Amino acid sequence: MPREHANIRLDMWGDSDWRSLTRDAQWLYELLLTHPDTNRAGVSDWRPGRLAQMCTGTTAADVKRMGTELELKHFIVIDEDSEEVLVRSYVKYDGVLKQPNLAITMAADWTGVASQRLRGVIAFEVQQLRIRKPELAGWKSEQHLATLLSSPAINVKADPSTDPSVDPSIDPKPKGGSDPSAEGPPTTTGTETGTKTSSSTAKRRETPLPASWAPTSAHTERAKTAGIDVVREAEAFRLHAETHDRRAANWNAAFTTWLIKAPGLKGAAGLSAARRDSDAWMQGGQSTAGWQRPRAEGAAT
C-alpha cells in the first residue's frame, strides 16, 4: 500500500545534530522523508538530477553536495552503485513497527532493496529496535520478519567503510596543517631520541556498553551456524551489562565469548535458566574472560 503521509517528529528541532545542518541539507532530508517514492523501509531512488527538479534553482550538483553533508552526519546512507538512498532512522521513527500489517510491508520492501549495504543498515536499525522496544505490536508478525532479524547488520556510525568521501566545503581539514589521516596514528615521544609509542599499542580503556552497539555480521553468522537466536541473545547480553554496570575494552569480543557459551537452542529456549543466573556468569574480572556462563548444576569442577 503506497504511503499517504510521513511522520515528522517535532522534537527534531531540539536535536543539536539536526540544527547543525545547513538549510539545504535539511530541505533534502525532508524531501527524502516525504517523497512519494520512499518505501516503508525508508529507501528511495538516488537520482540527484531528478530530485533537483522538485524545486526551482537547484541543480544535481547541489543535491549531491547536500547528500554528502547528510551522509557525513549519518542522517542518510547512499549507495551510488545501486542508485538508492536510505533515510537511516526511518523505521525507528515512522511507526511502521507499531502495526503488524505495516511491519509486513516494511519487511517486503526491505527484500526489494538492491543494495546489500542498505539492507544491512536497515537490519541494524530493526534489530536495535527489537532489543529496545520488544513491546511494539509489529513483532507479532515475527515470522515475516525472521530473515530481516537474522540478517547481517551494519552499524553505519561504527563502520568506517561506509563513510563517504569528505567534501572540503562541508568538513574542511584543520587549518594550518596537513590531513592527519595521511600521517598515520599519533605517537608520543619522551625526548627527541626517545622511543615512540604508538597509540595502537596502548591498552584500551574499559567503557560501558554503548547505546549504539549491535551484533556484527560475524556474530550473526556464528549464531546462525549454532542455531542461536542472535537478537534474543543480544537483548539478554545488553540487559546483563546494563543491570550490573559492566565495563569492557572490546564489546564485540565480549559478545563473541557470550555466544560461544550460549546453549545451541533456537528461540526462547535459548534463554536458559543457567544464563538467567546473572550473578554467576558475571563473576570474574572486567576482562573479556569474565564474560562466561555458569556451569550447569552437578557439573564437575
PDB file of C-alpha atoms in Angstrom:
ATOM      1  CA  MET A   1       0.000   0.000   0.000  1.00  0.00           C
ATOM      2  CA  PRO A   2       1.534   3.362  -1.026  1.00  0.00           C
ATOM      3  CA  ARG A   3       2.246   5.898   1.689  1.00  0.00           C
ATOM      4  CA  GLU A   4      -0.240   8.740   2.061  1.00  0.00           C
ATOM      5  CA  HIS A   5       1.687  10.650   4.713  1.00  0.00           C
ATOM      6  CA  ALA A   6       5.031  10.745   6.516  1.00  0.00           C
ATOM      7  CA  ASN A   7       5.696  11.162  10.226  1.00  0.00           C
ATOM      8  CA  ILE A   8       7.843  14.181  11.050  1.00  0.00           C
ATOM      9  CA  ARG A   9       8.861  14.448  14.694  1.00  0.00           C
ATOM     10  CA  LEU A  10       8.538  17.958  16.086  1.00  0.00           C
ATOM     11  CA  ASP A  11      11.205  17.274  18.708  1.00  0.00           C
ATOM     12  CA  MET A  12      13.849  17.093  15.974  1.00  0.00           C
ATOM     13  CA  TRP A  13      14.167  20.870  16.344  1.00  0.00           C
ATOM     14  CA  GLY A  14      15.647  20.278  19.772  1.00  0.00           C
ATOM     15  CA  ASP A  15      18.282  17.918  18.358  1.00  0.00           C
ATOM     16  CA  SER A  16      21.703  19.567  18.122  1.00  0.00           C
ATOM     17  CA  ASP A  17      22.780  17.366  15.188  1.00  0.00           C
ATOM     18  CA  TRP A  18      19.713  18.388  13.191  1.00  0.00           C
ATOM     19  CA  ARG A  19      20.198  22.069  13.939  1.00  0.00           C
ATOM     20  CA  SER A  20      23.852  21.853  12.919  1.00  0.00           C
ATOM     21  CA  LEU A  21      22.779  21.035   9.359  1.00  0.00           C
ATOM     22  CA  THR A  22      22.618  23.702   6.687  1.00  0.00           C
ATOM     23  CA  ARG A  23      19.249  24.850   5.384  1.00  0.00           C
ATOM     24  CA  ASP A  24      19.858  22.994   2.104  1.00  0.00           C
ATOM     25  CA  ALA A  25      20.651  19.710   3.869  1.00  0.00           C
ATOM     26  CA  GLN A  26      17.514  19.991   5.987  1.00  0.00           C
ATOM     27  CA  TRP A  27      15.484  20.563   2.810  1.00  0.00           C
ATOM     28  CA  LEU A  28      16.883  17.422   1.151  1.00  0.00           C
ATOM     29  CA  TYR A  29      16.245  15.311   4.258  1.00  0.00           C
ATOM     30  CA  GLU A  30      12.616  16.443   4.445  1.00  0.00           C
ATOM     31  CA  LEU A  31      12.240  15.824   0.712  1.00  0.00           C
ATOM     32  CA  LEU A  32      13.511  12.244   1.035  1.00  0.00           C
ATOM     33  CA  LEU A  33      11.337  11.661   4.094  1.00  0.00           C
ATOM     34  CA  THR A  34       8.163  12.823   2.329  1.00  0.00           C
ATOM     35  CA  HIS A  35       8.946  11.773  -1.247  1.00  0.00           C
ATOM     36  CA  PRO A  36       6.172   9.630  -2.774  1.00  0.00           C
ATOM     37  CA  ASP A  37       8.700   7.017  -3.923  1.00  0.00           C
ATOM     38  CA  THR A  38      10.187   6.418  -0.445  1.00  0.00           C
ATOM     39  CA  ASN A  39       9.084   2.952   0.628  1.00  0.00           C
ATOM     40  CA  ARG A  40       8.187   1.611   4.077  1.00  0.00           C
ATOM     41  CA  ALA A  41      11.814   0.669   4.720  1.00  0.00           C
ATOM     42  CA  GLY A  42      12.888   4.288   4.155  1.00  0.00           C
ATOM     43  CA  VAL A  43      14.559   3.703   0.765  1.00  0.00           C
ATOM     44  CA  SER A  44      14.054   5.624  -2.461  1.00  0.00           C
ATOM     45  CA  ASP A  45      15.923   6.208  -5.726  1.00  0.00           C
ATOM     46  CA  TRP A  46      19.085   8.310  -5.569  1.00  0.00           C
ATOM     47  CA  ARG A  47      18.747  10.371  -8.730  1.00  0.00           C
ATOM     48  CA  PRO A  48      20.211  13.823  -7.927  1.00  0.00           C
ATOM     49  CA  GLY A  49      19.108  15.298 -11.255  1.00  0.00           C
ATOM     50  CA  ARG A  50      15.525  14.164 -10.737  1.00  0.00           C
ATOM     51  CA  LEU A  51      15.448  15.299  -7.106  1.00  0.00           C
ATOM     52  CA  ALA A  52      16.740  18.712  -8.163  1.00  0.00           C
ATOM     53  CA  GLN A  53      13.578  19.166 -10.233  1.00  0.00           C
ATOM     54  CA  MET A  54      11.455  19.201  -7.075  1.00  0.00           C
ATOM     55  CA  CYS A  55      12.169  22.917  -6.598  1.00  0.00           C
ATOM     56  CA  THR A  56      13.383  25.884  -8.631  1.00  0.00           C
ATOM     57  CA  GLY A  57      17.018  26.929  -8.764  1.00  0.00           C
ATOM     58  CA  THR A  58      18.534  23.604  -7.664  1.00  0.00           C
ATOM     59  CA  THR A  59      20.996  21.501  -9.667  1.00  0.00           C
ATOM     60  CA  ALA A  60      22.115  17.880  -9.470  1.00  0.00           C
ATOM     61  CA  ALA A  61      25.456  19.123  -8.088  1.00  0.00           C
ATOM     62  CA  ASP A  62      23.574  20.937  -5.308  1.00  0.00           C
ATOM     63  CA  VAL A  63      21.727  17.744  -4.368  1.00  0.00           C
ATOM     64  CA  LYS A  64      24.972  15.759  -4.307  1.00  0.00           C
ATOM     65  CA  ARG A  65      26.546  18.360  -2.002  1.00  0.00           C
ATOM     66  CA  MET A  66      23.538  18.238   0.336  1.00  0.00           C
ATOM     67  CA  GLY A  67      23.616  14.437   0.276  1.00  0.00           C
ATOM     68  CA  THR A  68      27.279  14.392   1.244  1.00  0.00           C
ATOM     69  CA  GLU A  69      26.553  16.600   4.245  1.00  0.00           C
ATOM     70  CA  LEU A  70      23.661  14.405   5.379  1.00  0.00           C
ATOM     71  CA  GLU A  71      25.670  11.212   4.950  1.00  0.00           C
ATOM     72  CA  LEU A  72      28.660  12.585   6.844  1.00  0.00           C
ATOM     73  CA  LYS A  73      26.338  13.175   9.804  1.00  0.00           C
ATOM     74  CA  HIS A  74      24.613   9.775   9.395  1.00  0.00           C
ATOM     75  CA  PHE A  75      21.149  11.101   8.523  1.00  0.00           C
ATOM     76  CA  ILE A  76      21.085   9.178   5.255  1.00  0.00           C
ATOM     77  CA  VAL A  77      23.074   6.382   3.582  1.00  0.00           C
ATOM     78  CA  ILE A  78      23.711   6.489  -0.161  1.00  0.00           C
ATOM     79  CA  ASP A  79      24.670   3.637  -2.471  1.00  0.00           C
ATOM     80  CA  GLU A  80      25.892   5.154  -5.718  1.00  0.00           C
ATOM     81  CA  ASP A  81      26.151   1.757  -7.414  1.00  0.00           C
ATOM     82  CA  SER A  82      22.511   0.777  -6.889  1.00  0.00           C
ATOM     83  CA  GLU A  83      21.308   4.406  -7.078  1.00  0.00           C
ATOM     84  CA  GLU A  84      19.426   4.124  -3.797  1.00  0.00           C
ATOM     85  CA  VAL A  85      19.296   6.287  -0.690  1.00  0.00           C
ATOM     86  CA  LEU A  86      18.124   5.356   2.814  1.00  0.00           C
ATOM     87  CA  VAL A  87      16.718   7.659   5.480  1.00  0.00           C
ATOM     88  CA  ARG A  88      18.683   5.868   8.194  1.00  0.00           C
ATOM     89  CA  SER A  89      16.301   6.220  11.145  1.00  0.00           C
ATOM     90  CA  TYR A  90      13.094   5.833   9.112  1.00  0.00           C
ATOM     91  CA  VAL A  91      11.948   2.519  10.609  1.00  0.00           C
ATOM     92  CA  LYS A  92      12.818   3.790  14.076  1.00  0.00           C
ATOM     93  CA  TYR A  93      10.620   6.871  13.957  1.00  0.00           C
ATOM     94  CA  ASP A  94       7.955   6.367  11.284  1.00  0.00           C
ATOM     95  CA  GLY A  95       5.960   3.889  13.370  1.00  0.00           C
ATOM     96  CA  VAL A  96       5.966   1.027  10.857  1.00  0.00           C
ATOM     97  CA  LEU A  97       6.587  -1.457  13.684  1.00  0.00           C
ATOM     98  CA  LYS A  98       3.632  -0.248  15.716  1.00  0.00           C
ATOM     99  CA  GLN A  99       1.251  -2.121  13.392  1.00  0.00           C
ATOM    100  CA  PRO A 100       1.662  -5.745  12.250  1.00  0.00           C
ATOM    101  CA  ASN A 101       0.486  -5.064   8.690  1.00  0.00           C
ATOM    102  CA  LEU A 102       2.888  -2.174   8.218  1.00  0.00           C
ATOM    103  CA  ALA A 103       5.702  -4.298   9.636  1.00  0.00           C
ATOM    104  CA  ILE A 104       4.986  -6.946   6.994  1.00  0.00           C
ATOM    105  CA  THR A 105       5.018  -4.294   4.264  1.00  0.00           C
ATOM    106  CA  MET A 106       8.297  -2.891   5.586  1.00  0.00           C
ATOM    107  CA  ALA A 107       9.910  -6.341   5.530  1.00  0.00           C
ATOM    108  CA  ALA A 108       8.681  -6.908   1.960  1.00  0.00           C
ATOM    109  CA  ASP A 109      10.074  -3.535   0.863  1.00  0.00           C
ATOM    110  CA  TRP A 110      13.384  -4.408   2.545  1.00  0.00           C
ATOM    111  CA  THR A 111      13.724  -7.566   0.440  1.00  0.00           C
ATOM    112  CA  GLY A 112      13.306  -5.427  -2.678  1.00  0.00           C
ATOM    113  CA  VAL A 113      16.240  -3.146  -1.830  1.00  0.00           C
ATOM    114  CA  ALA A 114      19.029  -3.806  -4.316  1.00  0.00           C
ATOM    115  CA  SER A 115      21.897  -2.526  -2.163  1.00  0.00           C
ATOM    116  CA  GLN A 116      23.380  -5.083   0.219  1.00  0.00           C
ATOM    117  CA  ARG A 117      24.832  -2.237   2.242  1.00  0.00           C
ATOM    118  CA  LEU A 118      21.468  -0.502   2.720  1.00  0.00           C
ATOM    119  CA  ARG A 119      19.811  -3.794   3.646  1.00  0.00           C
ATOM    120  CA  GLY A 120      22.489  -4.242   6.325  1.00  0.00           C
ATOM    121  CA  VAL A 121      21.894  -0.760   7.747  1.00  0.00           C
ATOM    122  CA  ILE A 122      18.122  -1.340   7.871  1.00  0.00           C
ATOM    123  CA  ALA A 123      18.704  -4.709   9.552  1.00  0.00           C
ATOM    124  CA  PHE A 124      20.786  -2.970  12.221  1.00  0.00           C
ATOM    125  CA  GLU A 125      18.064  -0.391  12.917  1.00  0.00           C
ATOM    126  CA  VAL A 126      15.319  -3.033  13.106  1.00  0.00           C
ATOM    127  CA  GLN A 127      17.356  -5.371  15.313  1.00  0.00           C
ATOM    128  CA  GLN A 128      18.182  -2.488  17.665  1.00  0.00           C
ATOM    129  CA  LEU A 129      14.503  -1.565  17.851  1.00  0.00           C
ATOM    130  CA  ARG A 130      13.641  -5.208  18.636  1.00  0.00           C
ATOM    131  CA  ILE A 131      16.019  -5.050  21.607  1.00  0.00           C
ATOM    132  CA  ARG A 132      14.908  -1.648  22.888  1.00  0.00           C
ATOM    133  CA  LYS A 133      11.163  -1.865  22.247  1.00  0.00           C
ATOM    134  CA  PRO A 134      10.052  -5.502  22.383  1.00  0.00           C
ATOM    135  CA  GLU A 135       6.514  -4.357  23.232  1.00  0.00           C
ATOM    136  CA  LEU A 136       5.769  -2.989  19.732  1.00  0.00           C
ATOM    137  CA  ALA A 137       2.804  -4.656  18.058  1.00  0.00           C
ATOM    138  CA  GLY A 138       4.725  -5.193  14.826  1.00  0.00           C
ATOM    139  CA  TRP A 139       6.699  -8.041  16.387  1.00  0.00           C
ATOM    140  CA  LYS A 140       3.506 -10.118  16.265  1.00  0.00           C
ATOM    141  CA  SER A 141       4.411 -10.594  12.602  1.00  0.00           C
ATOM    142  CA  GLU A 142       7.778 -12.016  13.606  1.00  0.00           C
ATOM    143  CA  GLN A 143       7.566 -14.896  11.152  1.00  0.00           C
ATOM    144  CA  HIS A 144       7.542 -12.321   8.335  1.00  0.00           C
ATOM    145  CA  LEU A 145      10.492 -10.511   9.927  1.00  0.00           C
ATOM    146  CA  ALA A 146      12.625 -13.597  10.607  1.00  0.00           C
ATOM    147  CA  THR A 147      15.009 -13.074   7.687  1.00  0.00           C
ATOM    148  CA  LEU A 148      15.417  -9.381   8.473  1.00  0.00           C
ATOM    149  CA  LEU A 149      16.041 -10.041  12.170  1.00  0.00           C
ATOM    150  CA  SER A 150      18.733 -12.635  11.434  1.00  0.00           C
ATOM    151  CA  SER A 151      20.366 -10.781   8.555  1.00  0.00           C
ATOM    152  CA  PRO A 152      23.926  -9.383   8.881  1.00  0.00           C
ATOM    153  CA  ALA A 153      23.699  -5.861  10.287  1.00  0.00           C
ATOM    154  CA  ILE A 154      25.765  -2.754   9.562  1.00  0.00           C
ATOM    155  CA  ASN A 155      26.130  -0.016  12.175  1.00  0.00           C
ATOM    156  CA  VAL A 156      26.896   2.838   9.820  1.00  0.00           C
ATOM    157  CA  LYS A 157      28.155   5.018  12.684  1.00  0.00           C
ATOM    158  CA  ALA A 158      30.815   2.477  13.601  1.00  0.00           C
ATOM    159  CA  ASP A 159      31.751   1.098  10.168  1.00  0.00           C
ATOM    160  CA  PRO A 160      34.451   3.259   8.545  1.00  0.00           C
ATOM    161  CA  SER A 161      33.917   1.556   5.200  1.00  0.00           C
ATOM    162  CA  THR A 162      30.574   3.349   4.895  1.00  0.00           C
ATOM    163  CA  ASP A 163      31.967   6.862   5.261  1.00  0.00           C
ATOM    164  CA  PRO A 164      31.586   8.935   2.086  1.00  0.00           C
ATOM    165  CA  SER A 165      34.384  10.998   0.586  1.00  0.00           C
ATOM    166  CA  VAL A 166      34.765  14.189   2.544  1.00  0.00           C
ATOM    167  CA  ASP A 167      33.617  17.370   0.831  1.00  0.00           C
ATOM    168  CA  PRO A 168      36.088  20.082   1.930  1.00  0.00           C
ATOM    169  CA  SER A 169      33.317  22.688   1.792  1.00  0.00           C
ATOM    170  CA  ILE A 170      31.426  20.765   4.471  1.00  0.00           C
ATOM    171  CA  ASP A 171      34.149  19.173   6.568  1.00  0.00           C
ATOM    172  CA  PRO A 172      37.311  21.228   5.988  1.00  0.00           C
ATOM    173  CA  LYS A 173      40.711  19.920   7.050  1.00  0.00           C
ATOM    174  CA  PRO A 174      42.287  21.610  10.105  1.00  0.00           C
ATOM    175  CA  LYS A 175      43.748  24.965   9.133  1.00  0.00           C
ATOM    176  CA  GLY A 176      47.493  25.274   9.111  1.00  0.00           C
ATOM    177  CA  GLY A 177      48.217  21.554   8.889  1.00  0.00           C
ATOM    178  CA  SER A 178      48.078  18.576   6.613  1.00  0.00           C
ATOM    179  CA  ASP A 179      45.486  15.822   6.587  1.00  0.00           C
ATOM    180  CA  PRO A 180      46.094  13.896   9.838  1.00  0.00           C
ATOM    181  CA  SER A 181      44.725  10.708   8.280  1.00  0.00           C
ATOM    182  CA  ALA A 182      47.688  10.689   5.893  1.00  0.00           C
ATOM    183  CA  GLU A 183      50.220  10.850   8.682  1.00  0.00           C
ATOM    184  CA  GLY A 184      49.246   7.616  10.394  1.00  0.00           C
ATOM    185  CA  PRO A 185      48.304   7.199  14.064  1.00  0.00           C
ATOM    186  CA  PRO A 186      49.648   9.769  16.539  1.00  0.00           C
ATOM    187  CA  THR A 187      52.750   8.914  18.510  1.00  0.00           C
ATOM    188  CA  THR A 188      54.273  10.238  21.715  1.00  0.00           C
ATOM    189  CA  THR A 189      57.943  10.660  22.479  1.00  0.00           C
ATOM    190  CA  GLY A 190      59.718  11.411  25.730  1.00  0.00           C
ATOM    191  CA  THR A 191      62.745  13.057  24.083  1.00  0.00           C
ATOM    192  CA  GLU A 192      63.857  13.697  20.543  1.00  0.00           C
ATOM    193  CA  THR A 193      65.793  10.429  20.641  1.00  0.00           C
ATOM    194  CA  GLY A 194      63.316   8.571  22.824  1.00  0.00           C
ATOM    195  CA  THR A 195      61.270   5.577  21.771  1.00  0.00           C
ATOM    196  CA  LYS A 196      57.995   6.377  20.063  1.00  0.00           C
ATOM    197  CA  THR A 197      54.939   4.632  21.420  1.00  0.00           C
ATOM    198  CA  SER A 198      52.097   4.067  19.005  1.00  0.00           C
ATOM    199  CA  SER A 199      48.603   4.769  20.333  1.00  0.00           C
ATOM    200  CA  SER A 200      47.521   1.483  18.743  1.00  0.00           C
ATOM    201  CA  THR A 201      49.598  -0.421  21.299  1.00  0.00           C
ATOM    202  CA  ALA A 202      48.166   1.428  24.306  1.00  0.00           C
ATOM    203  CA  LYS A 203      45.748  -0.502  26.487  1.00  0.00           C
ATOM    204  CA  ARG A 204      42.155   0.186  25.515  1.00  0.00           C
ATOM    205  CA  ARG A 205      40.021   1.892  28.134  1.00  0.00           C
ATOM    206  CA  GLU A 206      37.104  -0.126  29.510  1.00  0.00           C
ATOM    207  CA  THR A 207      33.766   1.556  28.897  1.00  0.00           C
ATOM    208  CA  PRO A 208      30.054   0.816  29.434  1.00  0.00           C
ATOM    209  CA  LEU A 209      28.173  -0.867  26.609  1.00  0.00           C
ATOM    210  CA  PRO A 210      27.438   1.882  24.026  1.00  0.00           C
ATOM    211  CA  ALA A 211      23.785   2.518  23.224  1.00  0.00           C
ATOM    212  CA  SER A 212      24.645   2.102  19.531  1.00  0.00           C
ATOM    213  CA  TRP A 213      26.275  -1.323  19.969  1.00  0.00           C
ATOM    214  CA  ALA A 214      24.778  -4.192  17.974  1.00  0.00           C
ATOM    215  CA  PRO A 215      25.936  -7.655  16.891  1.00  0.00           C
ATOM    216  CA  THR A 216      28.231  -7.667  13.873  1.00  0.00           C
ATOM    217  CA  SER A 217      27.697  -9.721  10.737  1.00  0.00           C
ATOM    218  CA  ALA A 218      30.274 -12.193  12.123  1.00  0.00           C
ATOM    219  CA  HIS A 219      28.161 -12.590  15.279  1.00  0.00           C
ATOM    220  CA  THR A 220      25.063 -13.168  13.162  1.00  0.00           C
ATOM    221  CA  GLU A 221      26.786 -15.866  11.112  1.00  0.00           C
ATOM    222  CA  ARG A 222      28.178 -17.557  14.241  1.00  0.00           C
ATOM    223  CA  ALA A 223      24.739 -17.576  15.847  1.00  0.00           C
ATOM    224  CA  LYS A 224      23.061 -18.885  12.702  1.00  0.00           C
ATOM    225  CA  THR A 225      25.576 -21.734  12.461  1.00  0.00           C
ATOM    226  CA  ALA A 226      24.989 -22.663  16.105  1.00  0.00           C
ATOM    227  CA  GLY A 227      21.198 -22.408  15.827  1.00  0.00           C
ATOM    228  CA  ILE A 228      21.048 -19.454  18.231  1.00  0.00           C
ATOM    229  CA  ASP A 229      18.631 -16.516  18.073  1.00  0.00           C
ATOM    230  CA  VAL A 230      21.126 -13.642  17.882  1.00  0.00           C
ATOM    231  CA  VAL A 231      18.509 -10.954  18.594  1.00  0.00           C
ATOM    232  CA  ARG A 232      17.386 -12.590  21.820  1.00  0.00           C
ATOM    233  CA  GLU A 233      20.971 -13.217  22.861  1.00  0.00           C
ATOM    234  CA  ALA A 234      21.905  -9.574  22.194  1.00  0.00           C
ATOM    235  CA  GLU A 235      18.897  -8.432  24.218  1.00  0.00           C
ATOM    236  CA  ALA A 236      19.925 -10.586  27.198  1.00  0.00           C
ATOM    237  CA  PHE A 237      23.575  -9.529  26.787  1.00  0.00           C
ATOM    238  CA  ARG A 238      22.633  -5.838  26.961  1.00  0.00           C
ATOM    239  CA  LEU A 239      20.290  -6.401  29.902  1.00  0.00           C
ATOM    240  CA  HIS A 240      23.019  -8.084  31.956  1.00  0.00           C
ATOM    241  CA  ALA A 241      25.608  -5.483  31.011  1.00  0.00           C
ATOM    242  CA  GLU A 242      23.365  -2.576  31.988  1.00  0.00           C
ATOM    243  CA  THR A 243      21.965  -4.218  35.122  1.00  0.00           C
ATOM    244  CA  HIS A 244      25.434  -4.899  36.517  1.00  0.00           C
ATOM    245  CA  ASP A 245      27.076  -1.770  35.106  1.00  0.00           C
ATOM    246  CA  ARG A 246      29.636  -3.854  33.223  1.00  0.00           C
ATOM    247  CA  ARG A 247      32.727  -2.368  31.605  1.00  0.00           C
ATOM    248  CA  ALA A 248      34.707  -3.873  28.731  1.00  0.00           C
ATOM    249  CA  ALA A 249      37.546  -2.810  26.472  1.00  0.00           C
ATOM    250  CA  ASN A 250      36.160  -4.751  23.497  1.00  0.00           C
ATOM    251  CA  TRP A 251      32.402  -5.305  23.497  1.00  0.00           C
ATOM    252  CA  ASN A 252      32.404  -7.287  20.247  1.00  0.00           C
ATOM    253  CA  ALA A 253      34.890  -9.748  21.746  1.00  0.00           C
ATOM    254  CA  ALA A 254      32.770  -9.927  24.902  1.00  0.00           C
ATOM    255  CA  PHE A 255      29.676 -10.837  22.880  1.00  0.00           C
ATOM    256  CA  THR A 256      31.645 -13.433  20.919  1.00  0.00           C
ATOM    257  CA  THR A 257      32.530 -15.079  24.245  1.00  0.00           C
ATOM    258  CA  TRP A 258      28.870 -14.878  25.249  1.00  0.00           C
ATOM    259  CA  LEU A 259      27.799 -16.669  22.056  1.00  0.00           C
ATOM    260  CA  ILE A 260      30.454 -19.358  22.464  1.00  0.00           C
ATOM    261  CA  LYS A 261      28.995 -20.144  25.905  1.00  0.00           C
ATOM    262  CA  ALA A 262      25.390 -19.993  24.682  1.00  0.00           C
ATOM    263  CA  PRO A 263      23.359 -23.218  24.518  1.00  0.00           C
ATOM    264  CA  GLY A 264      22.721 -24.173  20.901  1.00  0.00           C
ATOM    265  CA  LEU A 265      18.967 -23.809  21.031  1.00  0.00           C
ATOM    266  CA  LYS A 266      16.647 -21.681  18.915  1.00  0.00           C
ATOM    267  CA  GLY A 267      14.008 -19.263  20.125  1.00  0.00           C
ATOM    268  CA  ALA A 268      13.107 -18.522  23.707  1.00  0.00           C
ATOM    269  CA  ALA A 269      14.582 -21.810  24.859  1.00  0.00           C
ATOM    270  CA  GLY A 270      17.983 -20.263  24.208  1.00  0.00           C
ATOM    271  CA  LEU A 271      17.490 -18.079  27.254  1.00  0.00           C
ATOM    272  CA  SER A 272      18.227 -20.909  29.634  1.00  0.00           C
ATOM    273  CA  ALA A 273      17.857 -20.865  33.370  1.00  0.00           C
ATOM    274  CA  ALA A 274      21.620 -21.090  33.645  1.00  0.00           C
ATOM    275  CA  ARG A 275      22.040 -17.958  31.519  1.00  0.00           C
ATOM    276  CA  ARG A 276      19.450 -16.099  33.555  1.00  0.00           C
ATOM    277  CA  ASP A 277      21.538 -16.717  36.666  1.00  0.00           C
ATOM    278  CA  SER A 278      23.310 -13.426  36.011  1.00  0.00           C
ATOM    279  CA  ASP A 279      25.397 -13.239  39.187  1.00  0.00           C
ATOM    280  CA  ALA A 280      27.177 -16.473  38.329  1.00  0.00           C
ATOM    281  CA  TRP A 281      28.291 -15.548  34.830  1.00  0.00           C
ATOM    282  CA  MET A 282      29.141 -12.014  35.913  1.00  0.00           C
ATOM    283  CA  GLN A 283      31.759 -13.177  38.388  1.00  0.00           C
ATOM    284  CA  GLY A 284      35.336 -12.553  37.381  1.00  0.00           C
ATOM    285  CA  GLY A 285      37.360  -9.535  36.352  1.00  0.00           C
ATOM    286  CA  GLN A 286      36.446  -6.840  33.882  1.00  0.00           C
ATOM    287  CA  SER A 287      38.352  -8.559  31.094  1.00  0.00           C
ATOM    288  CA  THR A 288      36.699 -10.392  28.222  1.00  0.00           C
ATOM    289  CA  ALA A 289      37.433 -13.646  30.029  1.00  0.00           C
ATOM    290  CA  GLY A 290      34.839 -12.648  32.652  1.00  0.00           C
ATOM    291  CA  TRP A 291      32.057 -12.968  30.094  1.00  0.00           C
ATOM    292  CA  GLN A 292      31.145 -16.579  30.715  1.00  0.00           C
ATOM    293  CA  ARG A 293      28.116 -18.515  31.803  1.00  0.00           C
ATOM    294  CA  PRO A 294      27.754 -20.685  34.916  1.00  0.00           C
ATOM    295  CA  ARG A 295      28.228 -24.442  34.833  1.00  0.00           C
ATOM    296  CA  ALA A 296      25.078 -26.480  34.981  1.00  0.00           C
ATOM    297  CA  GLU A 297      24.152 -27.862  38.379  1.00  0.00           C
ATOM    298  CA  GLY A 298      26.062 -31.038  39.211  1.00  0.00           C
ATOM    299  CA  ALA A 299      28.774 -30.408  36.622  1.00  0.00           C
ATOM    300  CA  ALA A 300      32.272 -31.403  37.518  1.00  0.00           C
ATOM    301  CA  THR A 301      34.524 -28.623  38.837  1.00  0.00           C
TER     302      THR A 301
END
